[in-house]
CSV table of C-alpha atoms in Angstrom, one decimal:
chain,number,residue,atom,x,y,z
A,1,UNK,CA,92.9,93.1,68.1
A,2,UNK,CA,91.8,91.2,70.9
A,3,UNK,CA,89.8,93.0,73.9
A,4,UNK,CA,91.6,93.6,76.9
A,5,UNK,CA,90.5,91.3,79.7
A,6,UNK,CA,87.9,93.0,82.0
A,7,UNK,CA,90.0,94.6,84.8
A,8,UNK,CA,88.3,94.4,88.9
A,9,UNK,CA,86.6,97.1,90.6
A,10,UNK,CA,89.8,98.8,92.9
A,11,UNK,CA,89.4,99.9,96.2
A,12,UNK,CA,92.1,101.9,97.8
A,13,UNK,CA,92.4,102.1,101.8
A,14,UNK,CA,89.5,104.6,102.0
A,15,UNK,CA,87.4,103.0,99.3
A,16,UNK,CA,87.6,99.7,101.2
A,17,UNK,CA,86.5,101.1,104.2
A,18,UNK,CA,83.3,102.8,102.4
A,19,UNK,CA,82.6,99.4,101.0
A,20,UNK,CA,82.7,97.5,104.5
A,21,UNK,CA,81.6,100.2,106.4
A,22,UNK,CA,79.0,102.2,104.6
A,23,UNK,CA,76.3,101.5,106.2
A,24,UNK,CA,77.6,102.4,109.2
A,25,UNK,CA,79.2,105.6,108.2
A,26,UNK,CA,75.7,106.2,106.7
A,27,UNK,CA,73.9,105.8,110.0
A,28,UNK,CA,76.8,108.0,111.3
A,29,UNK,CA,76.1,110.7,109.0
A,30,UNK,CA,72.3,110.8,109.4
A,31,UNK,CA,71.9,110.7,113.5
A,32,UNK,CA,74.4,113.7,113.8
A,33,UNK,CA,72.9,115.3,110.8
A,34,UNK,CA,69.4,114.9,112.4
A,35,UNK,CA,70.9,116.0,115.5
A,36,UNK,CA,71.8,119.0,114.7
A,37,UNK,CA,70.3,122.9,114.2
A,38,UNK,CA,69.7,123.5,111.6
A,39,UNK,CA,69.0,119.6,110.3
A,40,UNK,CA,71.6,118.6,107.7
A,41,UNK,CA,71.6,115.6,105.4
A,42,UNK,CA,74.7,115.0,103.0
A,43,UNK,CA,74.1,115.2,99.7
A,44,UNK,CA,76.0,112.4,98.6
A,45,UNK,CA,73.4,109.7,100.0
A,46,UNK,CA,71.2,110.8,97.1
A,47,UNK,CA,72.9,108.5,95.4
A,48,UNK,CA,71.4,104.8,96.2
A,49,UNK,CA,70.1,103.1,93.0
A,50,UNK,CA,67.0,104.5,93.2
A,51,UNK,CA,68.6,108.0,93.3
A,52,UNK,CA,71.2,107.8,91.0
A,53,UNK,CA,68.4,106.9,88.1
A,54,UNK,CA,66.5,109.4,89.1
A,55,UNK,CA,69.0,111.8,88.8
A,56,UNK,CA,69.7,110.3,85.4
A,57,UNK,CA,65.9,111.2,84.6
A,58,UNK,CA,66.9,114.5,86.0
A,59,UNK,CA,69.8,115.5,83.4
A,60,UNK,CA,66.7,114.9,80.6
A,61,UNK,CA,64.2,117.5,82.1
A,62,UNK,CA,64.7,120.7,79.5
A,63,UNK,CA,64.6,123.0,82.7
A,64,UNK,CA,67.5,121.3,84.2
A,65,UNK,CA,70.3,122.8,81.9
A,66,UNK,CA,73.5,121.9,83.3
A,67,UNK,CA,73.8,118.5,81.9
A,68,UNK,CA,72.5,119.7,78.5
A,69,UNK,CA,74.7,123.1,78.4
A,70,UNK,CA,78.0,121.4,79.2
A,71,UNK,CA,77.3,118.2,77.4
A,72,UNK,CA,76.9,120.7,74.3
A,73,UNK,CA,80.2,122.7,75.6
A,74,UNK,CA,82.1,119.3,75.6
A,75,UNK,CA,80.8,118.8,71.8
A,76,UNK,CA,81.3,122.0,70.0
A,77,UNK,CA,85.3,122.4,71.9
A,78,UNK,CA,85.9,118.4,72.0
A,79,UNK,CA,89.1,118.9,69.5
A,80,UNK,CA,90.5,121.6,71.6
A,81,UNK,CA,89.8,119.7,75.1
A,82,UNK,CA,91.5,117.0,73.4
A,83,UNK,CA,94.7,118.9,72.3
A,84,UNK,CA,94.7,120.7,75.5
A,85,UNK,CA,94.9,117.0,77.4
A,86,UNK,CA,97.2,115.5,75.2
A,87,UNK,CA,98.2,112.3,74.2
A,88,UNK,CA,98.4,108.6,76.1
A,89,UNK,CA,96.4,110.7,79.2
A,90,UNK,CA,94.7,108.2,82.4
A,91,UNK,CA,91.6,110.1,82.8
A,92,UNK,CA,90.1,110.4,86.1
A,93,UNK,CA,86.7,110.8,86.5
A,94,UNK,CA,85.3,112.2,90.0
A,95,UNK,CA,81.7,111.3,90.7
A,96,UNK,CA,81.5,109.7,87.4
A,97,UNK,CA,77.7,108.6,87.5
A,98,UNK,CA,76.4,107.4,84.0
A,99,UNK,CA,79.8,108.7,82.5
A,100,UNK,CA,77.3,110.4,79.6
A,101,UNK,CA,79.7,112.9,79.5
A,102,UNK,CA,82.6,111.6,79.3
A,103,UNK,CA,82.1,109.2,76.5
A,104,UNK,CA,82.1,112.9,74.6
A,105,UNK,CA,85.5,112.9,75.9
A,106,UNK,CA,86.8,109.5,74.9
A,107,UNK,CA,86.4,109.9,71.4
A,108,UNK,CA,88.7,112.5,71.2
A,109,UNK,CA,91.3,111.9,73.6
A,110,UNK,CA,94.5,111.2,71.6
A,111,UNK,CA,95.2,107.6,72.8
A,112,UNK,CA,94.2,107.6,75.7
A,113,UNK,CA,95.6,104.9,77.9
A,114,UNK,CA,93.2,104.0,81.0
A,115,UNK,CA,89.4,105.4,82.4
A,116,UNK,CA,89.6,105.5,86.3
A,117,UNK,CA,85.7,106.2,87.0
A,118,UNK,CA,85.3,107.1,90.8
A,119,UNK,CA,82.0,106.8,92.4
A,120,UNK,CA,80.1,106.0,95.9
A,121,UNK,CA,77.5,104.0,94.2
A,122,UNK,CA,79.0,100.6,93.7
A,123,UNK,CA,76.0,99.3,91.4
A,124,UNK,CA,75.8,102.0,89.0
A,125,UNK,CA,79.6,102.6,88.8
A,126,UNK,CA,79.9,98.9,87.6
A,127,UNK,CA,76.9,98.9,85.5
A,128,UNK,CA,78.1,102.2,83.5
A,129,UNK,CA,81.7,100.3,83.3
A,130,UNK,CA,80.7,97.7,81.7
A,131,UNK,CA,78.4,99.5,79.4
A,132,UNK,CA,81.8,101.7,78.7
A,133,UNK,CA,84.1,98.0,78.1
A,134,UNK,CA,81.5,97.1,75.4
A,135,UNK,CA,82.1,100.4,73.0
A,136,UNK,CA,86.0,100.9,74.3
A,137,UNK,CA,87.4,97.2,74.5
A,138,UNK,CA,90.8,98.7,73.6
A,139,UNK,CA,90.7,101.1,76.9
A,140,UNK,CA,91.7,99.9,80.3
A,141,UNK,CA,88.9,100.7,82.8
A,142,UNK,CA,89.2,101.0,86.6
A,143,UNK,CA,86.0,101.3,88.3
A,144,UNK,CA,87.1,102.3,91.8
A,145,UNK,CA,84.4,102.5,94.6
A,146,UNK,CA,84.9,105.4,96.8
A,147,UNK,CA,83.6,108.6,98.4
A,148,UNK,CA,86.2,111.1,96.5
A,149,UNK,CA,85.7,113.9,99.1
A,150,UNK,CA,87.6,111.5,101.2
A,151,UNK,CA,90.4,110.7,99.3
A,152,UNK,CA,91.8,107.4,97.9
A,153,UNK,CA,94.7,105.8,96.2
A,154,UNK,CA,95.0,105.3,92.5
A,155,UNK,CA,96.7,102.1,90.7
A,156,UNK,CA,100.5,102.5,90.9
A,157,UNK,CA,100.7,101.6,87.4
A,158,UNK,CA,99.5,104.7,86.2
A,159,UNK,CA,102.0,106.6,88.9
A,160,UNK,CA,104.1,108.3,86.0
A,161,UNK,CA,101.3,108.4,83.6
A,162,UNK,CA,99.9,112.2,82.2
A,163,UNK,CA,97.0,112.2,85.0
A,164,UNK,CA,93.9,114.4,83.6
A,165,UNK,CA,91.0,114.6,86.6
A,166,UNK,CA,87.6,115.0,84.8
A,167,UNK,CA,85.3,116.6,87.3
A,168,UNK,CA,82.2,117.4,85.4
A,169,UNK,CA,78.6,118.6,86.4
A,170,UNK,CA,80.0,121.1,88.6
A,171,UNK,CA,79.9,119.0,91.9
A,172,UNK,CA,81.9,121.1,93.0
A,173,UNK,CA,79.6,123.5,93.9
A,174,UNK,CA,78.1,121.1,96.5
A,175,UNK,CA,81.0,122.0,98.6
A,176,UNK,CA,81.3,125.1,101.0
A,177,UNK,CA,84.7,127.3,99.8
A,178,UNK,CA,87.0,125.9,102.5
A,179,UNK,CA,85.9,121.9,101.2
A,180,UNK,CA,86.3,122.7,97.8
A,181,UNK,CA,89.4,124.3,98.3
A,182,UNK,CA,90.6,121.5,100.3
A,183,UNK,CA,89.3,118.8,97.5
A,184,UNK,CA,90.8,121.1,94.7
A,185,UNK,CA,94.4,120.7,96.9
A,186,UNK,CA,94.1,116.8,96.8
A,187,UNK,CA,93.1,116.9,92.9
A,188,UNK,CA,96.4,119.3,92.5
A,189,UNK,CA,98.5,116.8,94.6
A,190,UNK,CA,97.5,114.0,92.0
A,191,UNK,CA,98.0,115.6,89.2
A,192,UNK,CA,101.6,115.4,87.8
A,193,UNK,CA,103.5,117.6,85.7
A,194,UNK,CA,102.0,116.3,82.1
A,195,UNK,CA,98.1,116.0,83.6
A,196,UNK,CA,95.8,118.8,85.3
A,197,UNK,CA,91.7,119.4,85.9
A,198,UNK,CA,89.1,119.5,83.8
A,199,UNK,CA,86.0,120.5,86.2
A,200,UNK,CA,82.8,122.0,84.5
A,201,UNK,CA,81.7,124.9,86.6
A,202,UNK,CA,77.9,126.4,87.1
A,203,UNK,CA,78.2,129.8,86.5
A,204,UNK,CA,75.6,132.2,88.3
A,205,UNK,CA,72.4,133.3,86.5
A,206,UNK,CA,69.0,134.7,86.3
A,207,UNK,CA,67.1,133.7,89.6
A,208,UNK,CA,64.2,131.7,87.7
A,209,UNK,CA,66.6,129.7,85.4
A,210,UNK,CA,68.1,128.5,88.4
A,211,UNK,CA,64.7,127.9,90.2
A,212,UNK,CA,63.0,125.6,87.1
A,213,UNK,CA,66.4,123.5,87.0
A,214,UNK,CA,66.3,122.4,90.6
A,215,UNK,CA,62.1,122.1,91.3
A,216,UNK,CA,61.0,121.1,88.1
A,217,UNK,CA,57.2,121.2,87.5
A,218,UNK,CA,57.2,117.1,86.8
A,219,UNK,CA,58.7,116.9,90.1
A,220,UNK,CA,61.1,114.6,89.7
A,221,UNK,CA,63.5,116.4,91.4
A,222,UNK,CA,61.0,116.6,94.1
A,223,UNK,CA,61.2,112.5,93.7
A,224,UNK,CA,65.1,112.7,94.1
A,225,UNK,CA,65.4,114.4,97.0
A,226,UNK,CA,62.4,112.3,98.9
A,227,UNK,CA,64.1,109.1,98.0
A,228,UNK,CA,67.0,109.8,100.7
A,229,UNK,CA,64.2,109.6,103.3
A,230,UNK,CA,63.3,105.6,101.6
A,231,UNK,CA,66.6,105.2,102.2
A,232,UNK,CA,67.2,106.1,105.3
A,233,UNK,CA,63.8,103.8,106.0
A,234,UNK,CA,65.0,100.9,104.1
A,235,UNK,CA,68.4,100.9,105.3
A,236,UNK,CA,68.5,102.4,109.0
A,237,UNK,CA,65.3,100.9,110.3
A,238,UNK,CA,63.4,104.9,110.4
A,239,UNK,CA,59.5,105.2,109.8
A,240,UNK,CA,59.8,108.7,108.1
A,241,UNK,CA,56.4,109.5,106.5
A,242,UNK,CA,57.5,110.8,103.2
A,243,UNK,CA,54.3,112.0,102.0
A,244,UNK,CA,54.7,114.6,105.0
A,245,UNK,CA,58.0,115.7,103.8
A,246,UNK,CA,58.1,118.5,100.9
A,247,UNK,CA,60.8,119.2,98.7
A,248,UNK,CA,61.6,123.4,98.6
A,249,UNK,CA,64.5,125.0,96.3
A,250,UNK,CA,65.3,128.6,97.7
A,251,UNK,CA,68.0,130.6,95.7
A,252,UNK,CA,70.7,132.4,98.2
A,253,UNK,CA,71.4,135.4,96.2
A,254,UNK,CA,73.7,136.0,99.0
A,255,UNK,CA,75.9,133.3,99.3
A,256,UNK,CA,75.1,132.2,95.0
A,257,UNK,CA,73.9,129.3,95.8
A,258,UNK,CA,70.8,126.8,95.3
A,259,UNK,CA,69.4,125.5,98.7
A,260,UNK,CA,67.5,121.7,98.5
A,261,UNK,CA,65.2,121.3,101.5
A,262,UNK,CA,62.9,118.7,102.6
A,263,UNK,CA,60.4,120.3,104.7
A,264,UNK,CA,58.0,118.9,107.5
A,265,UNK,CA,54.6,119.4,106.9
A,266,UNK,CA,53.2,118.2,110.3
A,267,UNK,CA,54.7,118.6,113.7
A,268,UNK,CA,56.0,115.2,114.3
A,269,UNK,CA,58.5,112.7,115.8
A,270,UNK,CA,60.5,110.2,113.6
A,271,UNK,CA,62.2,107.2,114.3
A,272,UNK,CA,66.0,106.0,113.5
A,273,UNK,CA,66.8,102.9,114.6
A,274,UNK,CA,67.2,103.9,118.9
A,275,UNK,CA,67.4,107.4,118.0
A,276,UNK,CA,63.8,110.0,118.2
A,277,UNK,CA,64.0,113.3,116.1
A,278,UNK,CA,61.2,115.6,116.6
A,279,UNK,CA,60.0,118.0,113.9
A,280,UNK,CA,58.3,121.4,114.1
A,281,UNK,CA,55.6,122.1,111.2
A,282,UNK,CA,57.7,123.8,108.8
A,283,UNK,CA,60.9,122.6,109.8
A,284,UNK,CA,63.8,122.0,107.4
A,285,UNK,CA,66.2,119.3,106.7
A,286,UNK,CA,68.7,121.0,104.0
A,287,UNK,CA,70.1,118.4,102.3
A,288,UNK,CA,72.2,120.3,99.5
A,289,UNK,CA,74.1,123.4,98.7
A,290,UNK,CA,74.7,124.1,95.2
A,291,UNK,CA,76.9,127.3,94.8
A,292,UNK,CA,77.2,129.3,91.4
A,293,UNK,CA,80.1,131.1,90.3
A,294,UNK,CA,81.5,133.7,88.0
A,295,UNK,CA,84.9,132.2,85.9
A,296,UNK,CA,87.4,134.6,88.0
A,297,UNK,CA,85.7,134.2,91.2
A,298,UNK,CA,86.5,130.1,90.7
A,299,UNK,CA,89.8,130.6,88.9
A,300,UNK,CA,90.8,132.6,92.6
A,301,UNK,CA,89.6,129.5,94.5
A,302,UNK,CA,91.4,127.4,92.5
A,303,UNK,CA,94.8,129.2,93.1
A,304,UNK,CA,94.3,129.0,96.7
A,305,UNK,CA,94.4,124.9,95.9
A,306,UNK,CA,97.6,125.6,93.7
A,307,UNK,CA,96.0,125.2,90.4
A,308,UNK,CA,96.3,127.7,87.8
A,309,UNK,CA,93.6,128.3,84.9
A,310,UNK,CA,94.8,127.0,81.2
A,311,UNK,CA,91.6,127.8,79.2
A,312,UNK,CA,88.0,128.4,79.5
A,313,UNK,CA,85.4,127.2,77.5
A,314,UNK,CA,81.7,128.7,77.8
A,315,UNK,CA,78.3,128.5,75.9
A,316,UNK,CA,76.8,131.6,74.2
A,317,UNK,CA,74.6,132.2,77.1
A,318,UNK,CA,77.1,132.0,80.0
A,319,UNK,CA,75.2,129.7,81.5
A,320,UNK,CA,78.6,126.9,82.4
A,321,UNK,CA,82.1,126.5,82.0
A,322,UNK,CA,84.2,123.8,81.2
A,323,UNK,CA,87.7,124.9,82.5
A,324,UNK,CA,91.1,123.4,82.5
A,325,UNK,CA,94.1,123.7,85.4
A,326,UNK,CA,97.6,122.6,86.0
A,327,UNK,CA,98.7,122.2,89.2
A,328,UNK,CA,101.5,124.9,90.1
């Protein structure tokens, strides 16, 4: 059989404007995060080159156990995942980074008949697609460039298609309740009758598990969260001093969620292109939320999004979930 013929990176109506207009919806982003009190930085400008490789290194650390627990989840259930997707499915994949994951997937899908990864990082989203092409030449892949917290339009050719959304890594929990409820009602709304979610959920857990995943003692995650500022450097014309930047994790027991911080450890003023931020010693710029659940407590916010829970699959220390939804 012949290999099907490499098909183009897509970009929708959004996606097209995040390609021509990124770096200005960057700058955007960062002088009104800056700007406000508390300081905010989005989470999803981690992911430059630089950061999405070093969040690759991350998924290796044995303290960071997301990646390992539901990579093992997706192993020891793969039959059933499969069954429970069924046959000739377009998978979807949200945020699909190195797509380690989802190669898991692949090779049990029944037939499956296209991989649609979505990503905001245009260099590593082609790089992992043509990694994919070379061990699945009989699979059509569409790379698709966009932010999918925005929205964006899929190839009419899969329109009537069994559409499966792969949402892995619990990314989900980056988003406040209202977002994600939001995001989970645009997932429902392309999902048709024969397709549904499959999102891996971070389940809440012991305080210190959740501390050594997100500041690991090689600091790489400490790395990771830095690099936004060399970004913002690099690409927004800003002399932050990253060396006087710290990274802190703080676990909200509160609100079950992991807080990211970078924190100033001088008073001082940085640059942004025209714009002047000042910084008190000890000041924090939060740059990501990373909220926990229980399996009924996410079920419940997925019902508000008009998805109803299939199956559940968990490991034997209830650390993640890897759940599946039809749209109602």
């Amino acid at each position: 059989m012949q290999p099907r013929k490499r098909n183009p990176v897509l970009f929708s109506a959004e996606s097209t404007a995040l390609a021509d207009d990124s770096e200005f919806r960057f700058q955007q982003d960062v002088l009104a995060g800056l700007a406000k009190t508390p300081k905010h930085l989005p989470c999803k400008y981690f992911y430059d080159e630089r950061g999405s490789k070093l969040f690759d290194e991350i998924c290796e650390l044995d303290s960071y156990y997301p990646t390992r627990t539901e990579t093992q989840i997706m192993i020891d259930n793969a039959d059933a995942i499969g069954r429970r997707i069924g046959a000739g499915a377009v998978l979807v994949e949200y945020g699909s980074g190195s797509s380690t994951k989802t190669r898991k997937l692949l090779d049990h899908l029944p037939d499956p008949t296209a991989y649609i990864p979505v990503d905001i990082s245009e260099g590593h989203l082609l790089m992992t697609a043509d990694r994919l092409r070379l061990d699945y030449p009989d699979l059509d892949i569409h790379p698709i460039v966009a932010d999918f917290t925005q929205g964006f339009d899929l190839p009419e050719v899969y329109r009537d298609a069994p559409l499966t959304v792969y949402f892995p890594g619990s990314t989900i929990g980056n988003l406040e309740s209202s977002d994600a409820v939001d995001l989970l009602g645009r997932i429902a709304g392309q999902c048709n009758a024969q397709g549904g979610l499959l999102i891996g959920v971070d389940l809440d857990k012991d305080e210190q598990v959740l501390l050594d995943a997100y500041d690991d003692n090689q600091g790489v995650t400490a790395e990771f969260n830095r690099n936004l500022l060399h970004r913002i450097n690099r690409e927004l014309n800003a002399n932050f001093a990253v060396e006087r930047f710290k990274h802190v994790a703080i676990y909200n027991r509160g609100e079950s969620r992991m807080e990211l911080y970078l924190e100033s450890c001088v008073e001082q003023v940085v640059v942004v292109g025209d714009s002047q931020f000042a910084f008190r010693q000890g000041e924090r710029i939060l740059t990501e939320y990373s909220h926990k659940y229980n399996v009924t407590r996410f079920a419940e916010l997925a019902l508000q999004a008009g998805l109803g829970v299939d199956e559940v699959w968990t490991d034997a220390n209830g650390y993640f979930a890897v759940m599946h939804f039809s749209a109602l």
